[in-house]
């Protein structure tokens, strides 16, 4: 599975900073509340993500319901076939709208197609031809969408590892704003950037910010990513991203924010901990790093390697210099009371950190806010805008 909710339907594991090693981190079992297919939690949570994305333009509820009714959840190929079918319909409808000069309709159909193609690829490994075909179509839809944006979006490559550049989508702010503040949006390692086009682009645009949507999957379908995922320094990518942005004349280098989409680790927090060029960050603030330390310390109390979190609240949290928003939900992977406890440790050190936990009653309470991304995005982007002086 390759979505932002990977592994969310069972007790989650945590990857150590050295890469490649996972442990059961405890206290992280989410309350999903409802599943369409109890025997297939992975597909059920993906369906919830799709339904939540409908209000953001990433799907239509009617198409999701009809498609789900045709799926045999015990057969991954049934899942693939049905989502590919509805994705193709939207892709073709978008192309027809473009030919007729209806750009807005074309763009909205391509955004839905992107999301459906992503879902179709979910059960398959990156080397599988089904995954390759679905993601290739998804990437083409994204390019078509960027071409029709005003100002026009760009597909950019950012040098990173030798022979392995980062690929990103840059959507400029409205032309009246130059140079413009920019928000970098990056998901967990393995999460694709294409869904960010429907998920967050309009929130940046409406607030006069440019958006750089980036992932670590390289410039292809992502099959090469499996060769680097175990590296202990994945977070170094963020420094290269900022290097790229500060060279752009249309970017205000003093107002660069970053949003970690979904935060299931301290990946982005590790990246900003040693780069003071970010003006604001929405991420876990090092909480996963801190939770990992506490978990290991409890199981190896006599090992000096694992210092007690109440004495040393973590390398990551200690070094973050910019204001941070930690936004999560009561039904997220890490339980709310644990988040509050760790947040208190960070806050006591005088850090400029804000905590927002979305309650079940208000929605946006699931991991990655899949049950109501709109509510979460409004809060998050208002916070970013205020920190960037917009």
Tab-separated table of C-alpha atoms in Angstrom:
chain	number	residue	atom	x	y	z
A	1	UNK	CA	0.000	0.000	0.000
A	2	UNK	CA	1.273	3.449	-0.849
A	3	UNK	CA	-1.239	5.989	0.461
A	4	UNK	CA	-0.888	8.459	3.285
A	5	UNK	CA	-2.809	6.104	5.562
A	6	UNK	CA	-0.590	3.136	4.924
A	7	UNK	CA	-0.972	0.581	7.675
A	8	UNK	CA	-3.653	2.561	9.472
A	9	UNK	CA	-6.010	-0.356	9.974
A	10	UNK	CA	-3.813	-2.286	12.387
A	11	UNK	CA	-1.484	-1.479	15.243
A	12	UNK	CA	1.029	0.811	13.646
A	13	UNK	CA	4.789	0.504	13.626
A	14	UNK	CA	7.451	3.138	13.765
A	15	UNK	CA	10.577	3.269	11.647
A	16	UNK	CA	13.770	4.081	13.473
A	17	UNK	CA	15.919	6.932	12.223
A	18	UNK	CA	18.503	4.521	10.874
A	19	UNK	CA	15.937	3.244	8.404
A	20	UNK	CA	14.616	-0.190	7.681
A	21	UNK	CA	13.799	-1.245	11.262
A	22	UNK	CA	10.256	-1.156	12.596
A	23	UNK	CA	8.873	-1.615	16.061
A	24	UNK	CA	5.376	-1.808	17.487
A	25	UNK	CA	5.187	1.614	19.083
A	26	UNK	CA	2.119	1.029	21.245
A	27	UNK	CA	-0.619	3.531	22.142
A	28	UNK	CA	-1.228	4.132	18.450
A	29	UNK	CA	-4.162	1.951	17.494
A	30	UNK	CA	-6.710	4.225	15.795
A	31	UNK	CA	-10.453	4.048	16.277
A	32	UNK	CA	-11.644	3.878	12.692
A	33	UNK	CA	-15.243	4.148	13.773
A	34	UNK	CA	-16.630	2.511	10.642
A	35	UNK	CA	-15.445	0.198	7.888
A	36	UNK	CA	-17.142	-0.665	4.618
A	37	UNK	CA	-15.327	-3.987	4.301
A	38	UNK	CA	-14.346	-5.270	7.786
A	39	UNK	CA	-12.174	-7.959	6.235
A	40	UNK	CA	-10.236	-5.360	4.218
A	41	UNK	CA	-9.326	-2.487	6.472
A	42	UNK	CA	-6.866	-1.116	3.914
A	43	UNK	CA	-9.534	-0.747	1.247
A	44	UNK	CA	-12.071	0.573	3.747
A	45	UNK	CA	-9.817	3.375	4.922
A	46	UNK	CA	-8.964	4.262	1.331
A	47	UNK	CA	-12.666	4.484	0.553
A	48	UNK	CA	-13.099	6.827	3.522
A	49	UNK	CA	-10.266	8.967	2.160
A	50	UNK	CA	-11.971	9.124	-1.218
A	51	UNK	CA	-15.302	10.106	0.288
A	52	UNK	CA	-13.638	12.818	2.343
A	53	UNK	CA	-11.853	14.130	-0.738
A	54	UNK	CA	-15.166	14.636	-2.535
A	55	UNK	CA	-15.769	17.928	-0.734
A	56	UNK	CA	-12.335	19.099	-1.912
A	57	UNK	CA	-12.923	18.221	-5.562
A	58	UNK	CA	-10.974	14.955	-5.496
A	59	UNK	CA	-13.997	12.757	-6.143
A	60	UNK	CA	-17.774	12.770	-6.273
A	61	UNK	CA	-19.694	10.923	-3.588
A	62	UNK	CA	-22.015	9.383	-6.180
A	63	UNK	CA	-19.151	7.959	-8.237
A	64	UNK	CA	-17.534	6.567	-5.100
A	65	UNK	CA	-20.718	4.835	-3.968
A	66	UNK	CA	-21.466	3.337	-7.376
A	67	UNK	CA	-17.884	2.168	-7.846
A	68	UNK	CA	-17.747	0.605	-4.376
A	69	UNK	CA	-20.952	-1.319	-5.051
A	70	UNK	CA	-19.242	-3.122	-7.927
A	71	UNK	CA	-16.078	-4.115	-6.038
A	72	UNK	CA	-15.318	-7.582	-4.731
A	73	UNK	CA	-13.074	-6.682	-1.757
A	74	UNK	CA	-11.465	-10.121	-1.760
A	75	UNK	CA	-10.071	-9.487	-5.236
A	76	UNK	CA	-7.470	-6.735	-5.708
A	77	UNK	CA	-8.010	-6.851	-9.447
A	78	UNK	CA	-11.691	-6.076	-8.956
A	79	UNK	CA	-10.702	-3.017	-6.942
A	80	UNK	CA	-8.223	-1.994	-9.633
A	81	UNK	CA	-10.625	-2.516	-12.534
A	82	UNK	CA	-13.452	-0.496	-11.038
A	83	UNK	CA	-11.381	2.496	-9.970
A	84	UNK	CA	-9.494	2.501	-13.266
A	85	UNK	CA	-12.819	2.543	-15.068
A	86	UNK	CA	-14.167	5.604	-13.267
A	87	UNK	CA	-10.749	7.282	-13.522
A	88	UNK	CA	-10.681	6.758	-17.285
A	89	UNK	CA	-14.185	8.211	-17.623
A	90	UNK	CA	-13.149	11.366	-15.780
A	91	UNK	CA	-9.907	11.640	-17.725
A	92	UNK	CA	-11.703	11.351	-21.056
A	93	UNK	CA	-14.432	13.737	-19.943
A	94	UNK	CA	-11.764	16.253	-19.006
A	95	UNK	CA	-10.078	15.911	-22.387
A	96	UNK	CA	-13.411	16.442	-24.144
A	97	UNK	CA	-14.087	19.556	-22.068
A	98	UNK	CA	-10.666	20.927	-23.013
A	99	UNK	CA	-11.376	20.417	-26.700
A	100	UNK	CA	-14.600	22.371	-26.270
A	101	UNK	CA	-12.820	25.185	-24.470
A	102	UNK	CA	-14.249	24.482	-21.006
A	103	UNK	CA	-11.086	24.701	-18.923
A	104	UNK	CA	-12.724	24.670	-15.501
A	105	UNK	CA	-14.630	21.486	-16.262
A	106	UNK	CA	-11.516	19.897	-17.726
A	107	UNK	CA	-9.491	20.688	-14.608
A	108	UNK	CA	-12.104	19.386	-12.180
A	109	UNK	CA	-12.386	16.098	-14.083
A	110	UNK	CA	-8.617	15.642	-14.169
A	111	UNK	CA	-8.392	16.205	-10.417
A	112	UNK	CA	-10.924	13.446	-9.832
A	113	UNK	CA	-9.144	11.167	-12.287
A	114	UNK	CA	-5.854	11.695	-10.426
A	115	UNK	CA	-7.443	10.576	-7.185
A	116	UNK	CA	-9.184	7.548	-8.694
A	117	UNK	CA	-6.000	6.404	-10.442
A	118	UNK	CA	-4.149	6.689	-7.141
A	119	UNK	CA	-6.760	4.513	-5.460
A	120	UNK	CA	-6.618	1.935	-8.243
A	121	UNK	CA	-2.881	1.500	-7.648
A	122	UNK	CA	-3.241	1.071	-3.884
A	123	UNK	CA	-3.026	-2.747	-3.489
A	124	UNK	CA	-0.047	-3.216	-5.797
A	125	UNK	CA	3.719	-2.976	-5.376
A	126	UNK	CA	5.494	-0.241	-7.305
A	127	UNK	CA	7.079	-2.775	-9.654
A	128	UNK	CA	3.692	-4.200	-10.628
A	129	UNK	CA	2.418	-3.262	-14.075
A	130	UNK	CA	-0.989	-2.301	-12.623
A	131	UNK	CA	0.651	0.236	-10.345
A	132	UNK	CA	2.825	1.532	-13.171
A	133	UNK	CA	-0.097	1.988	-15.558
A	134	UNK	CA	-2.331	3.706	-13.003
A	135	UNK	CA	0.360	6.100	-11.789
A	136	UNK	CA	1.473	6.924	-15.330
A	137	UNK	CA	-2.066	8.002	-16.172
A	138	UNK	CA	-2.268	9.912	-12.911
A	139	UNK	CA	0.910	11.828	-13.671
A	140	UNK	CA	-0.347	12.743	-17.143
A	141	UNK	CA	-3.560	14.102	-15.642
A	142	UNK	CA	-1.496	16.209	-13.267
A	143	UNK	CA	0.503	17.682	-16.135
A	144	UNK	CA	-2.645	18.465	-18.074
A	145	UNK	CA	-4.067	20.169	-15.004
A	146	UNK	CA	-0.941	22.289	-14.465
A	147	UNK	CA	-0.924	23.357	-18.116
A	148	UNK	CA	-4.429	24.777	-17.743
A	149	UNK	CA	-3.849	26.639	-14.489
A	150	UNK	CA	-3.594	30.425	-14.471
A	151	UNK	CA	-0.846	31.265	-13.750
A	152	UNK	CA	0.400	28.120	-15.402
A	153	UNK	CA	1.802	25.451	-13.117
A	154	UNK	CA	5.219	23.912	-13.586
A	155	UNK	CA	6.756	20.458	-13.312
A	156	UNK	CA	10.189	21.034	-11.788
A	157	UNK	CA	13.139	18.815	-10.964
A	158	UNK	CA	15.245	19.537	-7.919
A	159	UNK	CA	18.728	17.998	-7.573
A	160	UNK	CA	19.039	15.668	-4.603
A	161	UNK	CA	20.821	12.313	-4.678
A	162	UNK	CA	23.129	11.503	-7.572
A	163	UNK	CA	20.975	10.284	-10.449
A	164	UNK	CA	17.821	10.690	-8.372
A	165	UNK	CA	16.324	14.187	-8.553
A	166	UNK	CA	13.172	15.202	-6.756
A	167	UNK	CA	10.149	16.049	-8.860
A	168	UNK	CA	7.712	18.729	-7.736
A	169	UNK	CA	4.728	20.708	-8.938
A	170	UNK	CA	5.026	24.482	-8.560
A	171	UNK	CA	1.802	26.475	-8.645
A	172	UNK	CA	2.518	30.218	-8.615
A	173	UNK	CA	0.466	32.598	-6.512
A	174	UNK	CA	-1.872	34.997	-8.338
A	175	UNK	CA	0.128	37.353	-10.528
A	176	UNK	CA	-0.671	40.354	-8.344
A	177	UNK	CA	1.559	38.894	-5.636
A	178	UNK	CA	5.286	39.041	-6.524
A	179	UNK	CA	7.493	37.877	-4.954
A	180	UNK	CA	5.097	35.626	-3.115
A	181	UNK	CA	5.236	33.585	0.060
A	182	UNK	CA	5.277	29.861	-0.609
A	183	UNK	CA	4.159	26.766	1.228
A	184	UNK	CA	5.984	23.499	0.600
A	185	UNK	CA	3.685	20.518	0.970
A	186	UNK	CA	5.261	17.108	1.385
A	187	UNK	CA	3.747	13.852	2.542
A	188	UNK	CA	5.368	10.913	4.226
A	189	UNK	CA	8.107	9.040	2.312
A	190	UNK	CA	6.223	6.991	-0.270
A	191	UNK	CA	3.211	9.304	-0.409
A	192	UNK	CA	2.494	10.818	-3.819
A	193	UNK	CA	2.333	14.542	-4.490
A	194	UNK	CA	-0.449	14.382	-7.086
A	195	UNK	CA	-3.286	14.243	-4.555
A	196	UNK	CA	-2.072	17.545	-3.117
A	197	UNK	CA	-3.388	19.293	-6.230
A	198	UNK	CA	-6.966	18.802	-5.098
A	199	UNK	CA	-6.217	18.652	-1.406
A	200	UNK	CA	-4.356	21.884	-0.660
A	201	UNK	CA	-3.692	23.919	-3.823
A	202	UNK	CA	-6.755	26.140	-3.574
A	203	UNK	CA	-6.080	26.981	0.071
A	204	UNK	CA	-2.660	28.334	-0.854
A	205	UNK	CA	-3.934	30.155	-3.937
A	206	UNK	CA	-6.840	31.830	-2.134
A	207	UNK	CA	-4.435	33.204	0.481
A	208	UNK	CA	-1.944	34.593	-2.019
A	209	UNK	CA	0.653	31.864	-1.553
A	210	UNK	CA	2.514	29.789	-4.103
A	211	UNK	CA	2.554	26.033	-3.578
A	212	UNK	CA	5.350	23.542	-4.107
A	213	UNK	CA	3.992	19.999	-3.913
A	214	UNK	CA	6.855	17.525	-3.693
A	215	UNK	CA	7.443	13.872	-2.889
A	216	UNK	CA	10.431	11.550	-2.634
A	217	UNK	CA	9.375	9.245	-5.465
A	218	UNK	CA	11.674	10.737	-8.065
A	219	UNK	CA	10.854	11.659	-11.629
A	220	UNK	CA	9.180	8.393	-12.641
A	221	UNK	CA	6.418	6.174	-11.314
A	222	UNK	CA	8.305	5.667	-8.051
A	223	UNK	CA	9.737	2.183	-8.527
A	224	UNK	CA	13.250	3.488	-7.815
A	225	UNK	CA	12.128	4.749	-4.414
A	226	UNK	CA	12.370	1.278	-2.890
A	227	UNK	CA	16.124	1.439	-3.455
A	228	UNK	CA	16.569	4.551	-1.289
A	229	UNK	CA	13.775	4.274	1.279
A	230	UNK	CA	16.109	2.718	3.847
A	231	UNK	CA	18.524	5.647	3.824
A	232	UNK	CA	18.949	7.321	7.222
A	233	UNK	CA	19.055	10.806	5.681
A	234	UNK	CA	15.843	11.115	3.657
A	235	UNK	CA	15.044	14.378	5.407
A	236	UNK	CA	18.016	16.046	3.675
A	237	UNK	CA	15.673	16.462	0.720
A	238	UNK	CA	14.105	19.459	2.444
A	239	UNK	CA	17.328	21.447	2.323
A	240	UNK	CA	17.570	20.928	-1.423
A	241	UNK	CA	13.958	22.043	-1.802
A	242	UNK	CA	14.707	25.323	-0.022
A	243	UNK	CA	17.878	25.781	-2.082
A	244	UNK	CA	15.684	25.619	-5.171
A	245	UNK	CA	13.040	28.015	-3.872
A	246	UNK	CA	15.392	30.776	-2.727
A	247	UNK	CA	16.789	30.983	-6.268
A	248	UNK	CA	13.362	31.735	-7.750
A	249	UNK	CA	12.715	35.436	-8.268
A	250	UNK	CA	8.978	34.963	-7.742
A	251	UNK	CA	9.456	33.511	-4.237
A	252	UNK	CA	9.808	35.567	-1.064
A	253	UNK	CA	12.726	33.718	0.529
A	254	UNK	CA	11.844	35.099	3.950
A	255	UNK	CA	8.355	33.587	3.900
A	256	UNK	CA	8.726	29.877	3.200
A	257	UNK	CA	6.427	27.573	5.160
A	258	UNK	CA	6.181	23.801	5.093
A	259	UNK	CA	3.228	21.480	5.615
A	260	UNK	CA	3.735	17.798	6.385
A	261	UNK	CA	0.681	16.084	4.962
A	262	UNK	CA	-0.570	13.299	7.194
A	263	UNK	CA	2.338	13.206	9.669
A	264	UNK	CA	2.921	9.590	10.561
A	265	UNK	CA	6.538	10.190	11.570
A	266	UNK	CA	8.989	12.989	12.379
A	267	UNK	CA	10.302	13.010	8.803
A	268	UNK	CA	9.572	16.673	8.048
A	269	UNK	CA	10.407	17.748	11.599
A	270	UNK	CA	13.850	16.184	11.202
A	271	UNK	CA	14.292	18.129	7.978
A	272	UNK	CA	13.472	21.529	9.464
A	273	UNK	CA	15.360	20.932	12.706
A	274	UNK	CA	18.659	21.806	11.068
A	275	UNK	CA	17.491	24.337	8.465
A	276	UNK	CA	16.508	27.733	9.838
A	277	UNK	CA	15.218	29.068	6.517
A	278	UNK	CA	11.627	28.006	7.197
A	279	UNK	CA	9.363	30.734	8.568
A	280	UNK	CA	6.666	28.338	9.788
A	281	UNK	CA	5.960	24.626	9.831
A	282	UNK	CA	2.929	22.390	10.202
A	283	UNK	CA	4.211	18.985	11.248
A	284	UNK	CA	4.479	16.695	14.256
A	285	UNK	CA	7.110	18.960	15.818
A	286	UNK	CA	9.234	15.974	16.739
A	287	UNK	CA	6.473	14.234	18.701
A	288	UNK	CA	6.932	10.924	16.896
A	289	UNK	CA	10.654	11.146	17.555
A	290	UNK	CA	9.938	11.834	21.214
A	291	UNK	CA	7.390	9.020	21.447
A	292	UNK	CA	9.859	6.625	19.863
A	293	UNK	CA	12.512	7.583	22.406
A	294	UNK	CA	10.115	7.025	25.290
A	295	UNK	CA	9.050	3.654	23.912
A	296	UNK	CA	12.626	2.461	23.565
A	297	UNK	CA	13.672	3.869	26.938
A	298	UNK	CA	10.854	1.990	28.653
A	299	UNK	CA	12.054	-1.273	27.141
A	300	UNK	CA	15.767	-0.676	27.645
A	301	UNK	CA	15.893	1.292	30.920
A	302	UNK	CA	19.538	0.527	31.584
A	303	UNK	CA	20.763	1.448	28.104
A	304	UNK	CA	22.298	4.943	28.102
A	305	UNK	CA	21.593	5.201	24.363
A	306	UNK	CA	17.911	5.777	25.115
A	307	UNK	CA	17.736	8.840	27.349
A	308	UNK	CA	14.604	9.537	29.327
A	309	UNK	CA	12.258	11.890	27.430
A	310	UNK	CA	11.560	13.986	30.529
A	311	UNK	CA	15.280	14.814	30.680
A	312	UNK	CA	16.005	15.097	26.979
A	313	UNK	CA	12.989	15.807	24.816
A	314	UNK	CA	14.670	14.753	21.621
A	315	UNK	CA	17.189	15.893	19.082
A	316	UNK	CA	14.466	16.917	16.644
A	317	UNK	CA	12.250	19.041	18.885
A	318	UNK	CA	15.254	20.681	20.522
A	319	UNK	CA	16.585	22.104	17.261
A	320	UNK	CA	13.444	23.413	15.552
A	321	UNK	CA	13.658	27.215	15.410
A	322	UNK	CA	10.527	28.287	13.522
A	323	UNK	CA	6.932	28.434	14.824
A	324	UNK	CA	5.237	25.036	14.607
A	325	UNK	CA	1.613	23.948	14.414
A	326	UNK	CA	0.868	20.380	15.474
A	327	UNK	CA	-2.545	19.441	14.073
A	328	UNK	CA	-3.952	15.992	14.716
A	329	UNK	CA	-7.202	14.262	15.639
A	330	UNK	CA	-8.621	12.244	18.489
A	331	UNK	CA	-8.743	9.186	16.240
A	332	UNK	CA	-5.235	9.559	14.861
A	333	UNK	CA	-2.550	6.911	15.102
A	334	UNK	CA	-1.104	8.436	18.261
A	335	UNK	CA	-3.660	8.826	21.016
A	336	UNK	CA	-4.681	12.365	21.899
A	337	UNK	CA	-3.670	12.134	25.548
A	338	UNK	CA	-0.203	10.984	24.501
A	339	UNK	CA	0.091	13.870	22.047
A	340	UNK	CA	-0.851	16.343	24.791
A	341	UNK	CA	1.704	14.842	27.152
A	342	UNK	CA	4.513	15.101	24.616
A	343	UNK	CA	3.387	18.562	23.510
A	344	UNK	CA	3.670	19.758	27.117
A	345	UNK	CA	7.294	18.630	27.219
A	346	UNK	CA	8.076	20.565	24.050
A	347	UNK	CA	6.176	23.670	25.146
A	348	UNK	CA	7.903	23.800	28.529
A	349	UNK	CA	11.179	24.469	26.757
A	350	UNK	CA	9.788	27.762	25.474
A	351	UNK	CA	9.258	26.710	21.878
A	352	UNK	CA	6.691	28.582	19.747
A	353	UNK	CA	4.401	25.597	19.280
A	354	UNK	CA	0.631	25.459	18.799
A	355	UNK	CA	-1.397	22.289	19.312
A	356	UNK	CA	-4.751	21.649	17.638
A	357	UNK	CA	-6.478	18.337	18.304
A	358	UNK	CA	-9.682	17.922	16.314
A	359	UNK	CA	-12.358	16.255	18.424
A	360	UNK	CA	-14.530	13.430	17.149
A	361	UNK	CA	-17.588	15.639	17.613
A	362	UNK	CA	-16.231	18.302	15.243
A	363	UNK	CA	-14.794	15.782	12.706
A	364	UNK	CA	-11.356	15.969	11.040
A	365	UNK	CA	-10.435	13.635	13.899
A	366	UNK	CA	-9.066	10.663	11.951
A	367	UNK	CA	-5.485	10.128	10.832
A	368	UNK	CA	-4.612	12.707	8.149
A	369	UNK	CA	-8.053	14.267	8.768
A	370	UNK	CA	-9.569	12.025	6.090
A	371	UNK	CA	-13.062	12.345	7.557
A	372	UNK	CA	-13.121	16.117	6.999
A	373	UNK	CA	-10.026	17.525	5.273
A	374	UNK	CA	-11.784	20.837	4.617
A	375	UNK	CA	-12.064	21.715	8.293
A	376	UNK	CA	-8.423	20.844	8.925
A	377	UNK	CA	-7.113	22.691	5.875
A	378	UNK	CA	-8.993	25.869	6.746
A	379	UNK	CA	-7.452	25.917	10.205
A	380	UNK	CA	-3.986	24.959	8.973
A	381	UNK	CA	-3.776	27.478	6.138
A	382	UNK	CA	-5.187	30.283	8.266
A	383	UNK	CA	-2.428	29.561	10.777
A	384	UNK	CA	0.208	29.552	8.022
A	385	UNK	CA	-1.122	32.804	6.570
A	386	UNK	CA	-1.017	34.525	9.952
A	387	UNK	CA	2.548	33.370	10.564
A	388	UNK	CA	3.645	34.610	7.133
A	389	UNK	CA	2.002	37.983	7.663
A	390	UNK	CA	-0.703	37.533	5.034
